[in-house]
Amino acid sequence: MVENTLKYSIWDKKNWDTKSDFKIIWEKLFTQSLPMFFTSYSKRSGKKTNSPKTYRIQKTNWNKFWIKQLQLGTFKILKNDLKNGITIFEENIISSKLGRKTWHEALMYRFLGWSYLVYGNLTLAKYFFELSSMIFDFYPDKKIASIESLKSQFFIIRCNIIQGNLAKASDLAEELLLKSKNGASYNFEAFLFIEMGNIYFQMGEFEVAYLYYEKSYNFFDSLENIDEKITLGLKMGKIFIARNDIDQALKVFDKFMNGLTNSSYLTNIYDFIIFFADSGYLSQALDLYYRRIRKIKFKLLVNQLDLLDQFDLIEAELLKKSNQLKDKVKAIQILEQLVNSSYLPFEKQVLALYNLCELHIIEAKISDNNFEAIQKIEVINNKIFNLGKKYSLYSHIIYSKLISTQLSVLRGDLNKSYTFLNEALEISRDNGLNKLEERIEIEKEQLITIVKDRRKLAPFERKIKDLELQRYISEALFDYHSEMSM
């Protein structure tokens, strides 16, 4: 989809610092949703079309200035330069208002919303998507205005899913589906079915999710769209895992792995195998990784060796979940290499840092001398926090606060732990990160329980210390009298 929508775009290698730079950002496009227009399809021929009525990013319909501004803003965001990317979109919104260019203004608001979505400020993201939708309603061509308004609202569904507002996401998806039947492009409905499948999957209603994935799959199958078929096939495979139909899940996985042609499916492979492990099938997931995935990664990425790190991250996450100490040690070794990788996409690098922190926390808990482990955690956690602050990634700042909470518990400073949790809670509430907010509330309750237990044990601890002191004094006096008698 991205290749078609970015026909006139920044993906010229001369615009990039290095070849690897180009590959990293290209990979990022497949793990994040760009607010591009969905490529239109001709229902009769089943082929992609670039009709100006439904596919508006055309060199003939937009002057070079607007195209370059759109490209430059997108370039900045994907290079993790949030501040300058947002500034470009904001300046172009002002120009659009002055020039009374309704279409351009609404589109720039959509990109502004996407920028905040990428960087975790979901409250602002939803606000700008809603604003974009409202402004599109004022576009003279009401049919096109209606379709583009729906596309801006589509990203509000994505925000609600990330926030965990699944009821709101479901209601809006049903509403958009009803409206889209009055003129939206066919593939818009197909992408909407994917989001509805994602909603019901997160709700645990796997059979309903399967029906939506199947509808979308059938559409893309009729167009022979291999990319979306593989994406949906892996999503449907997760539902077979949820049904405990492991044989069928593995058949589906093998079927779509045979059609794998590039690295754009790494996120879906990752989701499939981690869900497999989290569903109680860790040993089978590890076997699948070593038997199938590790073999295909070399065949798949012969000319993209820089992307092998992403496969290694899957291995590290699986080993981290193991109860075997040797597996955890191996996971630490892999992650220590990955956190210094210049090829790993930014989000995955932070994920590697966070996983490494959690492993060192386990190490600190079981170690007699945890000083060295705590020092390692502090260094890694500072990296996560600084990256979060630099790029305004609120979720990463929260993760850093949660690690700081665990560090304070290790040191026995429960008051400081409570402070870090409250700071994390405030950030999550301010930015609409509902899922993280729920997790923090649970951790807060657990911390309160620990504090209460410590208070109950405090008198006994004092008595034990008094008894130890008495024993020490008695032994010292005994030794003294023994020496005197000699």
PDB file of N, CA and C in Angstrom, residues 182-247:
ATOM      1  N   ASN A 182     -21.821   3.958   1.485  1.00  0.00           N
ATOM      2  CA  ASN A 182     -22.435   4.961   0.621  1.00  0.00           C
ATOM      3  C   ASN A 182     -21.448   5.603  -0.346  1.00  0.00           C
ATOM      4  N   GLY A 183     -20.250   5.013  -0.484  1.00  0.00           N
ATOM      5  CA  GLY A 183     -19.358   5.592  -1.492  1.00  0.00           C
ATOM      6  C   GLY A 183     -17.878   5.478  -1.250  1.00  0.00           C
ATOM      7  N   ALA A 184     -17.437   4.996  -0.108  1.00  0.00           N
ATOM      8  CA  ALA A 184     -15.995   4.870   0.117  1.00  0.00           C
ATOM      9  C   ALA A 184     -15.433   3.770  -0.776  1.00  0.00           C
ATOM     10  N   SER A 185     -14.134   3.846  -1.045  1.00  0.00           N
ATOM     11  CA  SER A 185     -13.515   2.838  -1.900  1.00  0.00           C
ATOM     12  C   SER A 185     -13.615   1.465  -1.238  1.00  0.00           C
ATOM     13  N   TYR A 186     -13.614   0.437  -2.085  1.00  0.00           N
ATOM     14  CA  TYR A 186     -13.809  -0.922  -1.570  1.00  0.00           C
ATOM     15  C   TYR A 186     -12.708  -1.319  -0.595  1.00  0.00           C
ATOM     16  N   ASN A 187     -11.471  -0.910  -0.901  1.00  0.00           N
ATOM     17  CA  ASN A 187     -10.398  -1.339  -0.009  1.00  0.00           C
ATOM     18  C   ASN A 187     -10.441  -0.611   1.323  1.00  0.00           C
ATOM     19  N   PHE A 188     -11.120   0.542   1.402  1.00  0.00           N
ATOM     20  CA  PHE A 188     -11.299   1.207   2.698  1.00  0.00           C
ATOM     21  C   PHE A 188     -12.076   0.280   3.629  1.00  0.00           C
ATOM     22  N   GLU A 189     -13.128  -0.330   3.102  1.00  0.00           N
ATOM     23  CA  GLU A 189     -13.910  -1.287   3.899  1.00  0.00           C
ATOM     24  C   GLU A 189     -13.041  -2.467   4.321  1.00  0.00           C
ATOM     25  N   ALA A 190     -12.185  -2.923   3.419  1.00  0.00           N
ATOM     26  CA  ALA A 190     -11.329  -4.071   3.730  1.00  0.00           C
ATOM     27  C   ALA A 190     -10.370  -3.744   4.871  1.00  0.00           C
ATOM     28  N   PHE A 191      -9.793  -2.537   4.847  1.00  0.00           N
ATOM     29  CA  PHE A 191      -8.897  -2.130   5.935  1.00  0.00           C
ATOM     30  C   PHE A 191      -9.682  -1.915   7.228  1.00  0.00           C
ATOM     31  N   LEU A 192     -10.913  -1.469   7.083  1.00  0.00           N
ATOM     32  CA  LEU A 192     -11.780  -1.291   8.253  1.00  0.00           C
ATOM     33  C   LEU A 192     -12.088  -2.650   8.892  1.00  0.00           C
ATOM     34  N   PHE A 193     -12.290  -3.668   8.046  1.00  0.00           N
ATOM     35  CA  PHE A 193     -12.517  -5.028   8.567  1.00  0.00           C
ATOM     36  C   PHE A 193     -11.311  -5.507   9.391  1.00  0.00           C
ATOM     37  N   ILE A 194     -10.098  -5.148   8.933  1.00  0.00           N
ATOM     38  CA  ILE A 194      -8.893  -5.541   9.683  1.00  0.00           C
ATOM     39  C   ILE A 194      -8.924  -4.924  11.076  1.00  0.00           C
ATOM     40  N   GLU A 195      -9.260  -3.623  11.140  1.00  0.00           N
ATOM     41  CA  GLU A 195      -9.294  -2.951  12.447  1.00  0.00           C
ATOM     42  C   GLU A 195     -10.371  -3.556  13.351  1.00  0.00           C
ATOM     43  N   MET A 196     -11.523  -3.903  12.748  1.00  0.00           N
ATOM     44  CA  MET A 196     -12.586  -4.522  13.543  1.00  0.00           C
ATOM     45  C   MET A 196     -12.147  -5.896  14.052  1.00  0.00           C
ATOM     46  N   GLY A 197     -11.405  -6.608  13.212  1.00  0.00           N
ATOM     47  CA  GLY A 197     -10.845  -7.879  13.656  1.00  0.00           C
ATOM     48  C   GLY A 197      -9.880  -7.685  14.813  1.00  0.00           C
ATOM     49  N   ASN A 198      -9.046  -6.635  14.716  1.00  0.00           N
ATOM     50  CA  ASN A 198      -8.093  -6.335  15.797  1.00  0.00           C
ATOM     51  C   ASN A 198      -8.814  -6.006  17.106  1.00  0.00           C
ATOM     52  N   ILE A 199      -9.911  -5.261  16.986  1.00  0.00           N
ATOM     53  CA  ILE A 199     -10.691  -4.879  18.179  1.00  0.00           C
ATOM     54  C   ILE A 199     -11.225  -6.127  18.881  1.00  0.00           C
ATOM     55  N   TYR A 200     -11.900  -6.975  18.111  1.00  0.00           N
ATOM     56  CA  TYR A 200     -12.514  -8.164  18.715  1.00  0.00           C
ATOM     57  C   TYR A 200     -11.458  -9.162  19.191  1.00  0.00           C
ATOM     58  N   PHE A 201     -10.308  -9.172  18.529  1.00  0.00           N
ATOM     59  CA  PHE A 201      -9.223 -10.040  18.990  1.00  0.00           C
ATOM     60  C   PHE A 201      -8.774  -9.610  20.384  1.00  0.00           C
ATOM     61  N   GLN A 202      -8.594  -8.294  20.567  1.00  0.00           N
ATOM     62  CA  GLN A 202      -8.181  -7.789  21.882  1.00  0.00           C
ATOM     63  C   GLN A 202      -9.259  -7.992  22.936  1.00  0.00           C
ATOM     64  N   MET A 203     -10.520  -8.003  22.514  1.00  0.00           N
ATOM     65  CA  MET A 203     -11.620  -8.263  23.443  1.00  0.00           C
ATOM     66  C   MET A 203     -11.679  -9.735  23.855  1.00  0.00           C
ATOM     67  N   GLY A 204     -10.961 -10.575  23.105  1.00  0.00           N
ATOM     68  CA  GLY A 204     -11.002 -12.008  23.386  1.00  0.00           C
ATOM     69  C   GLY A 204     -12.115 -12.716  22.646  1.00  0.00           C
ATOM     70  N   GLU A 205     -12.814 -11.992  21.764  1.00  0.00           N
ATOM     71  CA  GLU A 205     -13.890 -12.600  20.965  1.00  0.00           C
ATOM     72  C   GLU A 205     -13.277 -13.073  19.646  1.00  0.00           C
ATOM     73  N   PHE A 206     -12.567 -14.184  19.724  1.00  0.00           N
ATOM     74  CA  PHE A 206     -11.732 -14.627  18.615  1.00  0.00           C
ATOM     75  C   PHE A 206     -12.530 -15.053  17.385  1.00  0.00           C
ATOM     76  N   GLU A 207     -13.700 -15.628  17.605  1.00  0.00           N
ATOM     77  CA  GLU A 207     -14.490 -16.096  16.457  1.00  0.00           C
ATOM     78  C   GLU A 207     -15.018 -14.921  15.633  1.00  0.00           C
ATOM     79  N   VAL A 208     -15.434 -13.858  16.322  1.00  0.00           N
ATOM     80  CA  VAL A 208     -15.904 -12.650  15.619  1.00  0.00           C
ATOM     81  C   VAL A 208     -14.728 -12.024  14.875  1.00  0.00           C
ATOM     82  N   ALA A 209     -13.570 -11.964  15.542  1.00  0.00           N
ATOM     83  CA  ALA A 209     -12.365 -11.410  14.910  1.00  0.00           C
ATOM     84  C   ALA A 209     -12.031 -12.187  13.639  1.00  0.00           C
ATOM     85  N   TYR A 210     -12.148 -13.514  13.721  1.00  0.00           N
ATOM     86  CA  TYR A 210     -11.822 -14.364  12.570  1.00  0.00           C
ATOM     87  C   TYR A 210     -12.716 -14.032  11.377  1.00  0.00           C
ATOM     88  N   LEU A 211     -14.001 -13.798  11.635  1.00  0.00           N
ATOM     89  CA  LEU A 211     -14.936 -13.485  10.551  1.00  0.00           C
ATOM     90  C   LEU A 211     -14.542 -12.198   9.835  1.00  0.00           C
ATOM     91  N   TYR A 212     -14.123 -11.186  10.603  1.00  0.00           N
ATOM     92  CA  TYR A 212     -13.708  -9.916   9.988  1.00  0.00           C
ATOM     93  C   TYR A 212     -12.404 -10.085   9.210  1.00  0.00           C
ATOM     94  N   TYR A 213     -11.457 -10.814   9.773  1.00  0.00           N
ATOM     95  CA  TYR A 213     -10.201 -11.060   9.053  1.00  0.00           C
ATOM     96  C   TYR A 213     -10.474 -11.815   7.754  1.00  0.00           C
ATOM     97  N   GLU A 214     -11.397 -12.779   7.833  1.00  0.00           N
ATOM     98  CA  GLU A 214     -11.723 -13.595   6.663  1.00  0.00           C
ATOM     99  C   GLU A 214     -12.349 -12.747   5.556  1.00  0.00           C
ATOM    100  N   LYS A 215     -13.244 -11.817   5.945  1.00  0.00           N
ATOM    101  CA  LYS A 215     -13.861 -10.919   4.955  1.00  0.00           C
ATOM    102  C   LYS A 215     -12.798 -10.102   4.233  1.00  0.00           C
ATOM    103  N   SER A 216     -11.878  -9.546   5.016  1.00  0.00           N
ATOM    104  CA  SER A 216     -10.814  -8.734   4.434  1.00  0.00           C
ATOM    105  C   SER A 216      -9.891  -9.592   3.571  1.00  0.00           C
ATOM    106  N   TYR A 217      -9.592 -10.789   4.061  1.00  0.00           N
ATOM    107  CA  TYR A 217      -8.715 -11.705   3.314  1.00  0.00           C
ATOM    108  C   TYR A 217      -9.316 -12.039   1.950  1.00  0.00           C
ATOM    109  N   ASN A 218     -10.610 -12.324   1.920  1.00  0.00           N
ATOM    110  CA  ASN A 218     -11.280 -12.679   0.661  1.00  0.00           C
ATOM    111  C   ASN A 218     -11.210 -11.537  -0.343  1.00  0.00           C
ATOM    112  N   PHE A 219     -11.315 -10.301   0.168  1.00  0.00           N
ATOM    113  CA  PHE A 219     -11.229  -9.138  -0.720  1.00  0.00           C
ATOM    114  C   PHE A 219      -9.841  -9.059  -1.351  1.00  0.00           C
ATOM    115  N   PHE A 220      -8.815  -9.134  -0.524  1.00  0.00           N
ATOM    116  CA  PHE A 220      -7.447  -9.001  -1.038  1.00  0.00           C
ATOM    117  C   PHE A 220      -7.042 -10.220  -1.864  1.00  0.00           C
ATOM    118  N   ASP A 221      -7.635 -11.368  -1.571  1.00  0.00           N
ATOM    119  CA  ASP A 221      -7.375 -12.570  -2.362  1.00  0.00           C
ATOM    120  C   ASP A 221      -7.897 -12.388  -3.780  1.00  0.00           C
ATOM    121  N   SER A 222      -9.064 -11.733  -3.904  1.00  0.00           N
ATOM    122  CA  SER A 222      -9.646 -11.493  -5.229  1.00  0.00           C
ATOM    123  C   SER A 222      -8.774 -10.554  -6.060  1.00  0.00           C
ATOM    124  N   LEU A 223      -7.965  -9.735  -5.374  1.00  0.00           N
ATOM    125  CA  LEU A 223      -7.076  -8.802  -6.072  1.00  0.00           C
ATOM    126  C   LEU A 223      -5.659  -9.352  -6.215  1.00  0.00           C
ATOM    127  N   GLU A 224      -5.473 -10.552  -5.674  1.00  0.00           N
ATOM    128  CA  GLU A 224      -4.145 -11.174  -5.665  1.00  0.00           C
ATOM    129  C   GLU A 224      -3.117 -10.266  -4.993  1.00  0.00           C
ATOM    130  N   ASN A 225      -3.545  -9.646  -3.898  1.00  0.00           N
ATOM    131  CA  ASN A 225      -2.661  -8.770  -3.120  1.00  0.00           C
ATOM    132  C   ASN A 225      -1.925  -9.626  -2.089  1.00  0.00           C
ATOM    133  N   ILE A 226      -0.718 -10.042  -2.431  1.00  0.00           N
ATOM    134  CA  ILE A 226       0.051 -10.975  -1.597  1.00  0.00           C
ATOM    135  C   ILE A 226       0.365 -10.373  -0.233  1.00  0.00           C
ATOM    136  N   ASP A 227       0.733  -9.089  -0.222  1.00  0.00           N
ATOM    137  CA  ASP A 227       1.139  -8.439   1.036  1.00  0.00           C
ATOM    138  C   ASP A 227       0.058  -8.551   2.101  1.00  0.00           C
ATOM    139  N   GLU A 228      -1.147  -8.106   1.754  1.00  0.00           N
ATOM    140  CA  GLU A 228      -2.231  -8.108   2.739  1.00  0.00           C
ATOM    141  C   GLU A 228      -2.685  -9.531   3.064  1.00  0.00           C
ATOM    142  N   LYS A 229      -2.584 -10.440   2.103  1.00  0.00           N
ATOM    143  CA  LYS A 229      -2.955 -11.842   2.361  1.00  0.00           C
ATOM    144  C   LYS A 229      -2.050 -12.449   3.433  1.00  0.00           C
ATOM    145  N   ILE A 230      -0.760 -12.166   3.345  1.00  0.00           N
ATOM    146  CA  ILE A 230       0.178 -12.697   4.344  1.00  0.00           C
ATOM    147  C   ILE A 230      -0.107 -12.084   5.709  1.00  0.00           C
ATOM    148  N   THR A 231      -0.322 -10.765   5.739  1.00  0.00           N
ATOM    149  CA  THR A 231      -0.639 -10.078   7.002  1.00  0.00           C
ATOM    150  C   THR A 231      -1.862 -10.698   7.660  1.00  0.00           C
ATOM    151  N   LEU A 232      -2.923 -10.877   6.881  1.00  0.00           N
ATOM    152  CA  LEU A 232      -4.173 -11.418   7.420  1.00  0.00           C
ATOM    153  C   LEU A 232      -4.045 -12.906   7.740  1.00  0.00           C
ATOM    154  N   GLY A 233      -3.281 -13.625   6.932  1.00  0.00           N
ATOM    155  CA  GLY A 233      -3.074 -15.046   7.202  1.00  0.00           C
ATOM    156  C   GLY A 233      -2.438 -15.270   8.564  1.00  0.00           C
ATOM    157  N   LEU A 234      -1.449 -14.449   8.902  1.00  0.00           N
ATOM    158  CA  LEU A 234      -0.784 -14.573  10.200  1.00  0.00           C
ATOM    159  C   LEU A 234      -1.713 -14.167  11.341  1.00  0.00           C
ATOM    160  N   LYS A 235      -2.577 -13.178  11.090  1.00  0.00           N
ATOM    161  CA  LYS A 235      -3.564 -12.786  12.112  1.00  0.00           C
ATOM    162  C   LYS A 235      -4.562 -13.921  12.351  1.00  0.00           C
ATOM    163  N   MET A 236      -4.993 -14.565  11.270  1.00  0.00           N
ATOM    164  CA  MET A 236      -5.922 -15.689  11.408  1.00  0.00           C
ATOM    165  C   MET A 236      -5.240 -16.877  12.091  1.00  0.00           C
ATOM    166  N   GLY A 237      -3.937 -17.022  11.841  1.00  0.00           N
ATOM    167  CA  GLY A 237      -3.178 -18.078  12.505  1.00  0.00           C
ATOM    168  C   GLY A 237      -3.180 -17.914  14.015  1.00  0.00           C
ATOM    169  N   LYS A 238      -3.134 -16.665  14.493  1.00  0.00           N
ATOM    170  CA  LYS A 238      -3.184 -16.408  15.940  1.00  0.00           C
ATOM    171  C   LYS A 238      -4.506 -16.883  16.535  1.00  0.00           C
ATOM    172  N   ILE A 239      -5.570 -16.807  15.755  1.00  0.00           N
ATOM    173  CA  ILE A 239      -6.875 -17.249  16.261  1.00  0.00           C
ATOM    174  C   ILE A 239      -6.908 -18.771  16.395  1.00  0.00           C
ATOM    175  N   PHE A 240      -6.236 -19.479  15.498  1.00  0.00           N
ATOM    176  CA  PHE A 240      -6.126 -20.942  15.657  1.00  0.00           C
ATOM    177  C   PHE A 240      -5.364 -21.278  16.938  1.00  0.00           C
ATOM    178  N   ILE A 241      -4.372 -20.456  17.277  1.00  0.00           N
ATOM    179  CA  ILE A 241      -3.645 -20.653  18.542  1.00  0.00           C
ATOM    180  C   ILE A 241      -4.602 -20.459  19.711  1.00  0.00           C
ATOM    181  N   ALA A 242      -5.423 -19.391  19.635  1.00  0.00           N
ATOM    182  CA  ALA A 242      -6.390 -19.113  20.707  1.00  0.00           C
ATOM    183  C   ALA A 242      -7.392 -20.253  20.858  1.00  0.00           C
ATOM    184  N   ARG A 243      -7.688 -20.938  19.757  1.00  0.00           N
ATOM    185  CA  ARG A 243      -8.601 -22.097  19.808  1.00  0.00           C
ATOM    186  C   ARG A 243      -7.885 -23.365  20.297  1.00  0.00           C
ATOM    187  N   ASN A 244      -6.591 -23.266  20.512  1.00  0.00           N
ATOM    188  CA  ASN A 244      -5.747 -24.418  20.861  1.00  0.00           C
ATOM    189  C   ASN A 244      -5.643 -25.424  19.712  1.00  0.00           C
ATOM    190  N   ASP A 245      -5.901 -24.941  18.505  1.00  0.00           N
ATOM    191  CA  ASP A 245      -5.753 -25.781  17.312  1.00  0.00           C
ATOM    192  C   ASP A 245      -4.356 -25.522  16.743  1.00  0.00           C
ATOM    193  N   ILE A 246      -3.355 -26.066  17.423  1.00  0.00           N
ATOM    194  CA  ILE A 246      -1.963 -25.752  17.104  1.00  0.00           C
ATOM    195  C   ILE A 246      -1.552 -26.302  15.740  1.00  0.00           C
ATOM    196  N   ASP A 247      -2.037 -27.487  15.400  1.00  0.00           N
ATOM    197  CA  ASP A 247      -1.692 -28.076  14.097  1.00  0.00           C
ATOM    198  C   ASP A 247      -2.123 -27.158  12.957  1.00  0.00           C
TER     199      ASP A 247
END
